Short mmCIF file of C-alpha atoms in Angstrom, two decimals:
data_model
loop_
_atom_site.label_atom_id
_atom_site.label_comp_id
_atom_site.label_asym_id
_atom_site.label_seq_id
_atom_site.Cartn_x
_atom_site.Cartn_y
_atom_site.Cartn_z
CA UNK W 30 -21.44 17.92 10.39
CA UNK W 31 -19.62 21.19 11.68
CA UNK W 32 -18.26 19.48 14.81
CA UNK W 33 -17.41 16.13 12.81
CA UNK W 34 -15.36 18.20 10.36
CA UNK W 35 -13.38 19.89 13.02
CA UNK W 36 -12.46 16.96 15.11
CA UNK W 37 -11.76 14.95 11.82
CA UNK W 38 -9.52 18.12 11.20
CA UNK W 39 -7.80 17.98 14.35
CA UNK W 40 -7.33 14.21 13.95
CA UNK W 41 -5.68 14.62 10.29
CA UNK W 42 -3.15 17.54 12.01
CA UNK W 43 -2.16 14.91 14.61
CA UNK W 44 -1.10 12.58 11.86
CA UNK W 45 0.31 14.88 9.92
CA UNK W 46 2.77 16.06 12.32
CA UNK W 47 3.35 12.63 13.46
CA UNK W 48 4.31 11.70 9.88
CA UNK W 49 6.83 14.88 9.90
CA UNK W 50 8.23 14.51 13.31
CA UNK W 51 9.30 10.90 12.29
CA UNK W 52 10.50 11.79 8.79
CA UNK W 53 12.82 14.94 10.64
CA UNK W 54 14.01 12.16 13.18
CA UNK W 55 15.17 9.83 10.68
CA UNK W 56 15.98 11.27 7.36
CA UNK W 57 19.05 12.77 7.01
CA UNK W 58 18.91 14.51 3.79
CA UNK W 59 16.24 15.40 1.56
CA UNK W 60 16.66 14.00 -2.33
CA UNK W 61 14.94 15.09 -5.25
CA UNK W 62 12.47 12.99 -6.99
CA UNK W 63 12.83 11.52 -9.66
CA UNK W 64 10.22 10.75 -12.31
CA UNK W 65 10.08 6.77 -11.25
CA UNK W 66 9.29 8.20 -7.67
CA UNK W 67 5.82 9.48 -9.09
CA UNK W 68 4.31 6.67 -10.49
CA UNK W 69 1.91 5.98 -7.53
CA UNK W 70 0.15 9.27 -8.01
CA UNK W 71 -3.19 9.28 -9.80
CA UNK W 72 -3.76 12.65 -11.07
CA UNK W 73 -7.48 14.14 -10.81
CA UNK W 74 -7.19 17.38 -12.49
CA UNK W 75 -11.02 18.35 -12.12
CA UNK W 76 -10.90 18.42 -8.52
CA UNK W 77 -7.04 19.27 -8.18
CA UNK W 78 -6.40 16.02 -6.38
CA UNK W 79 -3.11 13.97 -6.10
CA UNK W 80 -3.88 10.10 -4.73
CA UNK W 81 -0.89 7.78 -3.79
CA UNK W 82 -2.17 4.07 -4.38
CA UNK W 83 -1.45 1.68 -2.27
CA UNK W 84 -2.36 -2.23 -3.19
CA UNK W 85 -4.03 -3.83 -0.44
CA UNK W 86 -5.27 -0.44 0.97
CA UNK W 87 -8.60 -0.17 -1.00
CA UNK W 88 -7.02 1.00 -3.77
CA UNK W 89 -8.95 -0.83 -6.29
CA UNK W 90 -12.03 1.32 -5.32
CA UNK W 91 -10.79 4.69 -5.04
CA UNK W 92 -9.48 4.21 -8.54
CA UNK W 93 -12.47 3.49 -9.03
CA UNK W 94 -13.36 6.73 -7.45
CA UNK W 95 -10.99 8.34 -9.22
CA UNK W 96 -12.24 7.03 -12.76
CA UNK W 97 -15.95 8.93 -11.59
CA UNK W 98 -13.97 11.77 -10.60
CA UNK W 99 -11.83 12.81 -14.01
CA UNK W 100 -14.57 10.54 -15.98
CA UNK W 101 -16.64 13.36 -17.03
CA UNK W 102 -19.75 11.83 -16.41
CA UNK W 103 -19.02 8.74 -18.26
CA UNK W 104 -19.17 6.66 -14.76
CA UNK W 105 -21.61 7.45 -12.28
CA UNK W 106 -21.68 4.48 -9.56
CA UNK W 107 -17.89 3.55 -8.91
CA UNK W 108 -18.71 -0.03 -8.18
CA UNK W 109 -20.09 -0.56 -11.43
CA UNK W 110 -16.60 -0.38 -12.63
CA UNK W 111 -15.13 -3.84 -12.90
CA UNK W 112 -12.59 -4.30 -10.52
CA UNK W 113 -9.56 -5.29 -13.24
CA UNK W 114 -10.82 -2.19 -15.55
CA UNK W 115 -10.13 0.12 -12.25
CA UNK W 116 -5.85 -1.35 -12.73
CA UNK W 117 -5.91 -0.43 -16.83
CA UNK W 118 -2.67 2.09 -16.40
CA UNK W 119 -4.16 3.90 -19.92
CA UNK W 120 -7.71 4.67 -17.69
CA UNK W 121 -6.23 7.36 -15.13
CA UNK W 122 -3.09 9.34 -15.42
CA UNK W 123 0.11 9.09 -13.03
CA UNK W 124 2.06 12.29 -12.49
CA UNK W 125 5.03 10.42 -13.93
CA UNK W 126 3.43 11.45 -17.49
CA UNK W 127 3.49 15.50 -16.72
CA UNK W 128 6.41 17.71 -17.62
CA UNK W 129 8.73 18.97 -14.56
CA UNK W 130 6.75 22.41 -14.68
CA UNK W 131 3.64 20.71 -14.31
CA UNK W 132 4.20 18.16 -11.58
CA UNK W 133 5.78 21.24 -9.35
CA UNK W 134 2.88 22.99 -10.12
CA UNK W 135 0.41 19.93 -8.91
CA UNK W 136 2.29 18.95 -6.02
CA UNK W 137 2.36 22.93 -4.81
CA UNK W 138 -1.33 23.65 -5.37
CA UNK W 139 -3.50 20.45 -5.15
CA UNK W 140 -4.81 18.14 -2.31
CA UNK W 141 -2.60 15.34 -2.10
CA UNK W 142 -3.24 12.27 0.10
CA UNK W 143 -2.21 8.35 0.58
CA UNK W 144 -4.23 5.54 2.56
CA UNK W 145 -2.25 3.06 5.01
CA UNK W 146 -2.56 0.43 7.13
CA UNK W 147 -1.21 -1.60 9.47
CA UNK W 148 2.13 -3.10 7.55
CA UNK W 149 1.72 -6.39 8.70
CA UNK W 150 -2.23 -6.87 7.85
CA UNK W 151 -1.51 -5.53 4.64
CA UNK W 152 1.35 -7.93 3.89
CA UNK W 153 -0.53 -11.22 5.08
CA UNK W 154 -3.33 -9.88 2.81
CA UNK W 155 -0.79 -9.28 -0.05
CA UNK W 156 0.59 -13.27 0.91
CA UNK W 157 -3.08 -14.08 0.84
CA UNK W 158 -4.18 -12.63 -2.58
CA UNK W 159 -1.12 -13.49 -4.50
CA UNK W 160 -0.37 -16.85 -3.38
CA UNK W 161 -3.14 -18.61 -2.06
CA UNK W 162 -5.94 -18.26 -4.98
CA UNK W 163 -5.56 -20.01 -8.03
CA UNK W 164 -6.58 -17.73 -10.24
CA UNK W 165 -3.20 -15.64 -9.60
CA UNK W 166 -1.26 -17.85 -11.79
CA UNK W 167 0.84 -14.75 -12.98
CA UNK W 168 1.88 -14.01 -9.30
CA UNK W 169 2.77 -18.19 -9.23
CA UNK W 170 5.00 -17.86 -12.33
CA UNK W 171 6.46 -15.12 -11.61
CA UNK W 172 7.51 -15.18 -7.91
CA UNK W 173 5.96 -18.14 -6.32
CA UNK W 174 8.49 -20.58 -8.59
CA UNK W 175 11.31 -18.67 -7.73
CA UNK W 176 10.29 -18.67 -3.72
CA UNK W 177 10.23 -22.13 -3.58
CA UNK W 178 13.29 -23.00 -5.94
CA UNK W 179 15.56 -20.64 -3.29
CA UNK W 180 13.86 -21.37 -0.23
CA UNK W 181 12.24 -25.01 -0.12
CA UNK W 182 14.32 -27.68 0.73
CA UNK W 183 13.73 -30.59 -1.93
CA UNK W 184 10.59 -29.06 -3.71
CA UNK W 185 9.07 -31.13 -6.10
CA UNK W 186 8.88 -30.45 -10.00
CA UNK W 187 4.81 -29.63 -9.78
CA UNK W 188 6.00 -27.01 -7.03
CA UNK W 189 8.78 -25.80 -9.02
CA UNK W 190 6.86 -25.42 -12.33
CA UNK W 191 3.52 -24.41 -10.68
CA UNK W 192 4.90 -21.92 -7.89
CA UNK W 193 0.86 -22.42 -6.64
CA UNK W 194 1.67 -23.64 -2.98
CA UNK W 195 4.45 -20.91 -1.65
CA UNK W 196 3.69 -20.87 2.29
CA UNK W 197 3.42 -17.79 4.36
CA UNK W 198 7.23 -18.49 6.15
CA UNK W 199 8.92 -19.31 2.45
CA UNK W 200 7.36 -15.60 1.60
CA UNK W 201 9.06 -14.24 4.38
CA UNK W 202 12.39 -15.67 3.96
CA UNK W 203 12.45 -14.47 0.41
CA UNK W 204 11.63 -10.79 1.94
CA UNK W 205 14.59 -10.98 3.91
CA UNK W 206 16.43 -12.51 1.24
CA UNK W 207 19.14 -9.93 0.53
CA UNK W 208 19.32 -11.09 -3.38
CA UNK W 209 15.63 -10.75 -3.66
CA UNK W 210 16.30 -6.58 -3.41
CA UNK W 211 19.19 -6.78 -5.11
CA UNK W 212 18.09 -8.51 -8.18
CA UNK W 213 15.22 -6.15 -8.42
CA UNK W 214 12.87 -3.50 -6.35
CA UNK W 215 9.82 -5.32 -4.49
CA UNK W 216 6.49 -5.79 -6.24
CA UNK W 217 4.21 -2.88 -5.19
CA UNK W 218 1.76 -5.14 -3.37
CA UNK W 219 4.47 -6.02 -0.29
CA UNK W 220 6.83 -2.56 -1.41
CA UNK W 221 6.82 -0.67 1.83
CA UNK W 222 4.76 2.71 1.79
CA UNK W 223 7.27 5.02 2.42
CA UNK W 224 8.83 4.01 -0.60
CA UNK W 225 5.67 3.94 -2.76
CA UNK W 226 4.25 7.26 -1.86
CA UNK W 227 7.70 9.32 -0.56
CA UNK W 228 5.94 10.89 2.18
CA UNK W 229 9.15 12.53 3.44
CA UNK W 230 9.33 14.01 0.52
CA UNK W 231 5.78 14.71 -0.69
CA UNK W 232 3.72 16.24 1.85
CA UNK W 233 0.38 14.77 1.91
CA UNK W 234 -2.18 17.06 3.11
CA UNK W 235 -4.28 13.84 4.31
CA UNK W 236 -3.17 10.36 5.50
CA UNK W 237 -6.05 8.51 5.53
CA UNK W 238 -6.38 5.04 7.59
CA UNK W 239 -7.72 1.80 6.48
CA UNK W 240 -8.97 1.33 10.15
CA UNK W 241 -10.91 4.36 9.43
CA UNK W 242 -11.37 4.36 5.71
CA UNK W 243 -15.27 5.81 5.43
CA UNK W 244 -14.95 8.56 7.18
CA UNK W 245 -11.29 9.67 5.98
CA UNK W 246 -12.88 9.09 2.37
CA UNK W 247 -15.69 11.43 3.12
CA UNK W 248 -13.69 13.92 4.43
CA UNK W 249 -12.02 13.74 0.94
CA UNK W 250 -14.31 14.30 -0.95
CA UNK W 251 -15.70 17.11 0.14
CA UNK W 252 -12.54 18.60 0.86
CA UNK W 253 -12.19 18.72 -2.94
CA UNK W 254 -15.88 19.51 -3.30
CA UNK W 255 -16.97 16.57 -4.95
CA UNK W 256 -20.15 16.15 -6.40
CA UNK W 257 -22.24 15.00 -2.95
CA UNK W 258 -23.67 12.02 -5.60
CA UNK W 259 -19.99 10.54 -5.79
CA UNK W 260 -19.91 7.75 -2.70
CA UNK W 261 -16.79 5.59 -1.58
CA UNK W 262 -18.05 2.23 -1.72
CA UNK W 263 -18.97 0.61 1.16
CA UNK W 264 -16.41 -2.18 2.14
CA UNK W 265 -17.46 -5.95 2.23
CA UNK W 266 -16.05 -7.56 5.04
CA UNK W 267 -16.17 -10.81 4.60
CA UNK W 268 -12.85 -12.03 3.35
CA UNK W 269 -11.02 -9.01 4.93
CA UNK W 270 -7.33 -9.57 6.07
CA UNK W 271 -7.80 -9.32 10.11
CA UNK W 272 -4.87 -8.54 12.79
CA UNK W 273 -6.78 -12.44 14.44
CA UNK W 274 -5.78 -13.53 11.41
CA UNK W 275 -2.49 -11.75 10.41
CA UNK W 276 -1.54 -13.67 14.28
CA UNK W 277 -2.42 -16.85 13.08
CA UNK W 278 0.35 -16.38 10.48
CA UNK W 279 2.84 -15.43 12.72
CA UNK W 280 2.52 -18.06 14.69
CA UNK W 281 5.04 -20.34 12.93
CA UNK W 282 7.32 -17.70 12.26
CA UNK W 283 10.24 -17.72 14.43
CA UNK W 284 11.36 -14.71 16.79
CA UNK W 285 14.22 -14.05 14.90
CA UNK W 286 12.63 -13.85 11.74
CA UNK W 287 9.82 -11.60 13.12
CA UNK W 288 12.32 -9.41 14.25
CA UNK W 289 14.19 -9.05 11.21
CA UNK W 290 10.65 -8.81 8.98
CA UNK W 291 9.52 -6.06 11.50
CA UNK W 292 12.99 -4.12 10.88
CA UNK W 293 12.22 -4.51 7.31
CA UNK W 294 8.77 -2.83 7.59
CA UNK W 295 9.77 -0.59 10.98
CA UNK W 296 9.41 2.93 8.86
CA UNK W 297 5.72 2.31 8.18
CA UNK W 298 5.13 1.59 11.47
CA UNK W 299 7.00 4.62 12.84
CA UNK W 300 5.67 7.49 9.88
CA UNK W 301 2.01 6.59 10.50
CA UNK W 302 2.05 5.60 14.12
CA UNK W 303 1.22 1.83 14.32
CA UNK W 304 2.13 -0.14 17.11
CA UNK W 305 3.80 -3.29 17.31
CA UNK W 306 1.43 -6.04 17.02
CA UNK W 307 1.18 -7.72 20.36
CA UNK W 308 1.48 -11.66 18.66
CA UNK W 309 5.23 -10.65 18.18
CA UNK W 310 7.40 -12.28 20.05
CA UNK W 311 10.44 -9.91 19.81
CA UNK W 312 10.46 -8.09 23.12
#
Protein backbone atom coordinates (compact mmCIF):
# COMPACT_ATOMS: atom_id res chain seq x y z
CA UNK A 1 0.00 0.00 0.00
CA UNK A 2 3.16 2.29 0.69
CA UNK A 3 4.21 2.35 -2.97
CA UNK A 4 0.43 2.70 -4.22
CA UNK A 5 0.06 5.76 -1.99
CA UNK A 6 3.12 7.43 -3.29
CA UNK A 7 2.58 7.00 -6.94
CA UNK A 8 -1.20 7.88 -6.40
CA UNK A 9 0.51 10.98 -4.69
CA UNK A 10 2.65 11.80 -7.45
CA UNK A 11 -0.26 11.31 -9.88
CA UNK A 12 -2.64 13.83 -7.83
CA UNK A 13 0.57 16.57 -7.90
CA UNK A 14 0.62 16.16 -11.71
CA UNK A 15 -3.01 17.17 -11.86
CA UNK A 16 -2.84 19.57 -9.56
CA UNK A 17 -0.34 21.62 -11.22
CA UNK A 18 -1.89 20.96 -14.47
CA UNK A 19 -5.14 22.44 -13.10
CA UNK A 20 -2.97 25.66 -11.90
CA UNK A 21 -0.79 26.06 -14.87
CA UNK A 22 -4.04 26.31 -17.01
CA UNK A 23 -5.98 28.51 -14.57
CA UNK A 24 -2.51 31.08 -14.50
CA UNK A 25 -2.62 30.83 -18.44
CA UNK A 26 -6.05 31.87 -18.79
CA UNK A 27 -7.47 33.81 -15.97
CA UNK A 28 -6.74 37.16 -15.83
CA UNK A 29 -7.86 38.27 -12.53
CA UNK A 30 -8.81 36.55 -9.52
CA UNK A 31 -12.59 37.48 -8.08
CA UNK A 32 -13.92 36.87 -4.84
CA UNK A 33 -16.58 34.40 -4.22
CA UNK A 34 -19.53 34.98 -3.60
CA UNK A 35 -21.93 32.96 -1.45
CA UNK A 36 -23.92 31.49 -4.75
CA UNK A 37 -20.32 30.29 -5.84
CA UNK A 38 -20.40 27.74 -2.81
CA UNK A 39 -23.33 25.90 -3.24
CA UNK A 40 -21.62 22.77 -4.76
CA UNK A 41 -19.66 22.14 -1.61
CA UNK A 42 -20.88 19.45 0.77
CA UNK A 43 -19.46 20.14 4.05
CA UNK A 44 -18.18 17.02 6.21
CA UNK A 45 -17.16 18.56 9.38
CA UNK A 46 -16.15 15.17 11.16
CA UNK A 47 -13.50 14.44 8.83
CA UNK A 48 -12.74 18.20 7.79
CA UNK A 49 -13.70 17.48 4.21
CA UNK A 50 -14.97 19.93 1.47
CA UNK A 51 -16.65 17.83 -1.73
CA UNK A 52 -17.63 19.77 -4.97
CA UNK A 53 -20.60 17.70 -6.61
CA UNK A 54 -20.73 17.23 -9.84
CA UNK A 55 -24.09 15.53 -11.53
CA UNK A 56 -23.18 12.89 -13.79
CA UNK A 57 -19.80 12.32 -11.99
CA UNK A 58 -20.97 9.75 -9.33
CA UNK A 59 -22.19 12.20 -7.32
CA UNK A 60 -25.24 10.50 -6.20
CA UNK A 61 -22.99 7.98 -4.29
CA UNK A 62 -20.48 10.00 -2.66
CA UNK A 63 -23.37 11.91 -1.18
CA UNK A 64 -24.16 9.04 -0.26
CA UNK A 65 -20.76 8.73 1.20
CA UNK A 66 -20.98 11.79 2.57
CA UNK A 67 -24.41 11.10 4.44
CA UNK A 68 -22.19 7.88 6.30
CA UNK A 69 -19.54 10.27 6.83
CA UNK A 70 -21.33 13.36 8.97
CA UNK A 71 -24.26 10.65 9.73
CA UNK A 72 -23.04 9.73 13.04
CA UNK A 73 -23.59 6.27 12.74
CA UNK A 74 -27.09 6.55 11.61
CA UNK A 75 -25.99 5.02 7.99
CA UNK A 76 -23.61 2.37 7.79
CA UNK A 77 -23.70 0.85 4.06
CA UNK A 78 -23.94 3.97 1.65
CA UNK A 79 -25.87 2.06 -0.92
CA UNK A 80 -28.56 1.40 1.33
CA UNK A 81 -29.37 4.99 0.97
CA UNK A 82 -31.98 5.48 -1.70
CA UNK A 83 -30.63 7.17 -4.46
CA UNK A 84 -33.33 10.37 -4.46
CA UNK A 85 -32.83 10.57 -0.43
CA UNK A 86 -28.86 11.07 -1.27
CA UNK A 87 -30.31 14.77 -3.49
CA UNK A 88 -32.63 15.94 -0.18
CA UNK A 89 -30.63 19.55 0.06
CA UNK A 90 -31.90 19.48 4.09
CA UNK A 91 -29.69 15.85 4.44
CA UNK A 92 -26.01 17.36 4.04
CA UNK A 93 -24.90 20.90 4.42
CA UNK A 94 -23.41 23.25 1.54
CA UNK A 95 -20.84 25.81 2.64
CA UNK A 96 -23.23 28.41 1.25
CA UNK A 97 -25.06 28.04 4.84
CA UNK A 98 -21.71 29.02 7.02
CA UNK A 99 -20.88 32.56 8.03
CA UNK A 100 -17.85 34.34 6.05
CA UNK A 101 -15.52 33.46 9.14
CA UNK A 102 -16.37 30.00 8.88
CA UNK A 103 -16.17 29.18 5.21
CA UNK A 104 -12.46 30.97 5.25
CA UNK A 105 -11.75 28.92 7.96
CA UNK A 106 -12.95 25.50 6.02
CA UNK A 107 -11.57 26.30 2.81
CA UNK A 108 -7.94 27.16 4.66
CA UNK A 109 -7.79 24.05 6.83
CA UNK A 110 -9.80 21.10 5.33
CA UNK A 111 -9.32 18.58 2.41
CA UNK A 112 -11.15 19.83 -0.40
CA UNK A 113 -11.67 17.88 -3.65
CA UNK A 114 -14.05 17.65 -6.96
CA UNK A 115 -14.53 14.54 -9.40
CA UNK A 116 -14.51 15.13 -13.36
CA UNK A 117 -14.80 13.62 -16.39
CA UNK A 118 -14.53 13.78 -19.75
CA UNK A 119 -17.02 16.94 -20.71
CA UNK A 120 -18.45 15.39 -23.51
CA UNK A 121 -19.33 11.78 -21.86
CA UNK A 122 -20.74 13.57 -19.13
CA UNK A 123 -22.98 15.77 -21.29
CA UNK A 124 -24.37 12.84 -23.58
CA UNK A 125 -25.03 11.12 -20.20
CA UNK A 126 -26.72 14.34 -18.86
CA UNK A 127 -28.82 14.30 -22.64
CA UNK A 128 -29.36 10.68 -21.82
CA UNK A 129 -30.81 10.85 -18.23
CA UNK A 130 -32.84 13.93 -18.67
CA UNK A 131 -34.37 13.46 -21.91
CA UNK A 132 -34.59 10.07 -22.95
CA UNK A 133 -36.40 8.25 -19.81
CA UNK A 134 -39.82 8.86 -19.13
CA UNK A 135 -39.82 9.05 -15.80
CA UNK A 136 -37.98 12.62 -16.03
CA UNK A 137 -41.12 14.34 -16.79
CA UNK A 138 -39.88 17.42 -14.70
CA UNK A 139 -36.72 17.73 -16.96
CA UNK A 140 -39.58 17.40 -20.14
CA UNK A 141 -41.63 20.31 -18.70
CA UNK A 142 -39.24 22.25 -17.86
CA UNK A 143 -36.63 22.33 -20.68
CA UNK A 144 -37.50 19.71 -23.14
CA UNK A 145 -40.88 21.94 -24.20
CA UNK A 146 -38.98 24.88 -24.51
CA UNK A 147 -36.07 22.98 -26.75
CA UNK A 148 -38.37 21.95 -29.13
CA UNK A 149 -40.72 25.13 -29.28
CA UNK A 150 -37.22 27.26 -30.24
CA UNK A 151 -35.48 24.75 -32.11
CA UNK A 152 -37.89 22.22 -34.03
CA UNK A 153 -39.16 23.24 -37.12
CA UNK A 154 -43.08 22.53 -37.12
CA UNK A 155 -43.25 20.43 -33.82
CA UNK A 156 -46.39 19.02 -33.10
CA UNK A 157 -48.73 19.95 -30.04
CA UNK A 158 -47.93 16.33 -28.17
CA UNK A 159 -44.14 17.49 -28.63
CA UNK A 160 -44.80 20.89 -27.53
CA UNK A 161 -46.89 19.99 -24.43
CA UNK A 162 -44.94 16.75 -23.62
CA UNK A 163 -41.23 18.06 -24.26
CA UNK A 164 -40.60 13.86 -23.96
CA UNK A 165 -38.81 13.41 -27.45
CA UNK A 166 -36.02 16.43 -27.49
CA UNK A 167 -33.13 14.81 -29.75
CA UNK A 168 -29.50 14.90 -28.94
CA UNK A 169 -28.76 17.84 -31.94
CA UNK A 170 -32.04 20.06 -30.69
CA UNK A 171 -30.06 19.82 -27.09
CA UNK A 172 -27.14 21.12 -28.60
CA UNK A 173 -28.49 23.93 -30.49
CA UNK A 174 -30.23 25.16 -27.40
CA UNK A 175 -26.56 25.04 -25.64
CA UNK A 176 -25.32 27.27 -28.11
CA UNK A 177 -28.34 29.22 -28.06
CA UNK A 178 -27.13 32.61 -26.85
CA UNK A 179 -30.75 33.38 -25.15
CA UNK A 180 -30.65 30.10 -23.41
CA UNK A 181 -27.60 31.81 -21.02
CA UNK A 182 -29.02 34.84 -21.10
CA UNK A 183 -32.41 34.08 -19.87
CA UNK A 184 -30.90 32.10 -17.10
CA UNK A 185 -27.53 30.13 -15.82
CA UNK A 186 -27.39 26.35 -17.14
CA UNK A 187 -28.92 23.54 -15.12
CA UNK A 188 -26.10 21.95 -13.03
CA UNK A 189 -26.31 18.63 -14.85
CA UNK A 190 -24.74 20.18 -18.42
CA UNK A 191 -23.20 23.59 -16.22
CA UNK A 192 -19.55 23.33 -17.06
CA UNK A 193 -17.20 22.34 -14.03
CA UNK A 194 -15.20 25.15 -13.80
CA UNK A 195 -18.11 27.06 -13.07
CA UNK A 196 -19.66 24.60 -10.58
CA UNK A 197 -16.69 23.97 -8.43
CA UNK A 198 -14.39 27.44 -9.14
CA UNK A 199 -11.29 25.57 -9.23
CA UNK A 200 -9.30 28.71 -10.11
CA UNK A 201 -10.40 29.97 -7.29
CA UNK A 202 -10.72 27.14 -4.75
CA UNK A 203 -7.79 25.03 -4.64
CA UNK A 204 -8.70 21.50 -4.46
CA UNK A 205 -6.21 19.45 -2.78
CA UNK A 206 -7.52 16.33 -4.96
CA UNK A 207 -9.10 16.14 -8.46
CA UNK A 208 -10.30 12.95 -8.68
CA UNK A 209 -11.20 11.21 -12.22
CA UNK A 210 -14.22 9.34 -13.19
CA UNK A 211 -11.87 7.18 -15.43
CA UNK A 212 -10.26 6.36 -12.25
CA UNK A 213 -12.94 6.81 -9.66
CA UNK A 214 -12.07 3.63 -7.10
CA UNK A 215 -8.90 4.27 -6.51
CA UNK A 216 -9.08 8.27 -6.31
CA UNK A 217 -12.05 7.49 -3.78
CA UNK A 218 -9.84 5.32 -1.69
CA UNK A 219 -7.21 7.56 -1.59
CA UNK A 220 -9.89 9.89 -0.05
CA UNK A 221 -10.82 8.36 2.38
CA UNK A 222 -8.07 7.57 4.05
CA UNK A 223 -6.58 10.75 3.44
CA UNK A 224 -9.24 12.00 5.87
CA UNK A 225 -8.88 8.86 7.96
CA UNK A 226 -12.09 7.44 7.46
CA UNK A 227 -13.37 4.70 9.26
CA UNK A 228 -11.63 1.62 7.00
CA UNK A 229 -15.59 0.10 7.25
CA UNK A 230 -16.81 3.18 5.05
CA UNK A 231 -16.51 1.76 1.15
CA UNK A 232 -17.25 3.82 -2.15
CA UNK A 233 -19.66 1.76 -3.85
CA UNK A 234 -18.67 -0.22 -6.47
CA UNK A 235 -19.95 1.18 -9.90
CA UNK A 236 -22.47 -0.85 -12.11
CA UNK A 237 -21.58 -0.64 -15.52
CA UNK A 238 -24.15 -1.52 -17.36
CA UNK A 239 -25.95 1.54 -18.56
CA UNK A 240 -22.75 3.69 -18.23
CA UNK A 241 -22.39 6.70 -20.67
CA UNK A 242 -19.29 5.38 -22.96
CA UNK A 243 -16.87 7.69 -25.24
CA UNK A 244 -18.33 4.45 -28.23
CA UNK A 245 -21.30 5.80 -27.35
CA UNK A 246 -20.85 9.60 -26.70
CA UNK A 247 -19.40 9.05 -30.83
CA UNK A 248 -22.44 7.64 -31.87
CA UNK A 249 -24.06 10.96 -30.86
CA UNK A 250 -21.82 13.02 -32.57
CA UNK A 251 -22.21 11.54 -35.50
CA UNK A 252 -25.10 13.69 -36.79
CA UNK A 253 -23.81 16.69 -35.42
CA UNK A 254 -22.31 18.89 -37.89
CA UNK A 255 -18.54 20.20 -37.81
CA UNK A 256 -19.51 23.49 -37.17
CA UNK A 257 -21.62 22.82 -34.41
CA UNK A 258 -19.01 20.48 -32.79
CA UNK A 259 -16.73 23.14 -32.96
CA UNK A 260 -18.71 25.70 -31.42
CA UNK A 261 -20.09 22.99 -28.53
CA UNK A 262 -16.35 22.09 -27.92
CA UNK A 263 -15.52 26.00 -27.47
CA UNK A 264 -18.34 26.02 -25.13
CA UNK A 265 -16.93 23.19 -22.95
CA UNK A 266 -12.95 23.93 -24.01
CA UNK A 267 -12.03 25.05 -20.15
CA UNK A 268 -12.89 21.61 -18.80
CA UNK A 269 -11.00 20.09 -21.20
CA UNK A 270 -7.95 22.32 -20.74
CA UNK A 271 -8.08 22.57 -16.41
CA UNK A 272 -8.18 18.77 -16.11
CA UNK A 273 -6.25 17.68 -19.13
CA UNK A 274 -8.70 15.82 -21.49
CA UNK A 275 -8.07 15.48 -24.94
CA UNK A 276 -10.14 16.13 -27.78
CA UNK A 277 -12.20 13.24 -28.58
CA UNK A 278 -10.94 11.76 -31.79
CA UNK A 279 -14.90 11.37 -33.42
CA UNK A 280 -14.62 15.26 -33.79
CA UNK A 281 -14.43 16.39 -36.88
CA UNK A 282 -13.02 19.93 -36.23
CA UNK A 283 -9.38 19.66 -37.17
Amino acid sequence: PQFEQSSLQAVHQQRREMLSNVCSRYTRKRRLLQPDDLRHLVVDDTHGLLYCYVPKVACTNWKRVMMVLTGQGKYQDPLEIPAHEAHVPSNLRTLSEYSVPEINYRLRSYLKFVFVREPFERLVSAYRNKFTLSYNTAFHKRYGTKIIRRHRQEPSDRALERGDDVRFEEFVYYLLDPRTQQEEPFNEHWERVHSLCHPCIIHYDVVGKYETLAEDANYILQLVGADTSVKFPASSKTTRTTDDMTAQFFQDISPFYQRRLFNLYKMDYLLFNYSIPSYLRIR
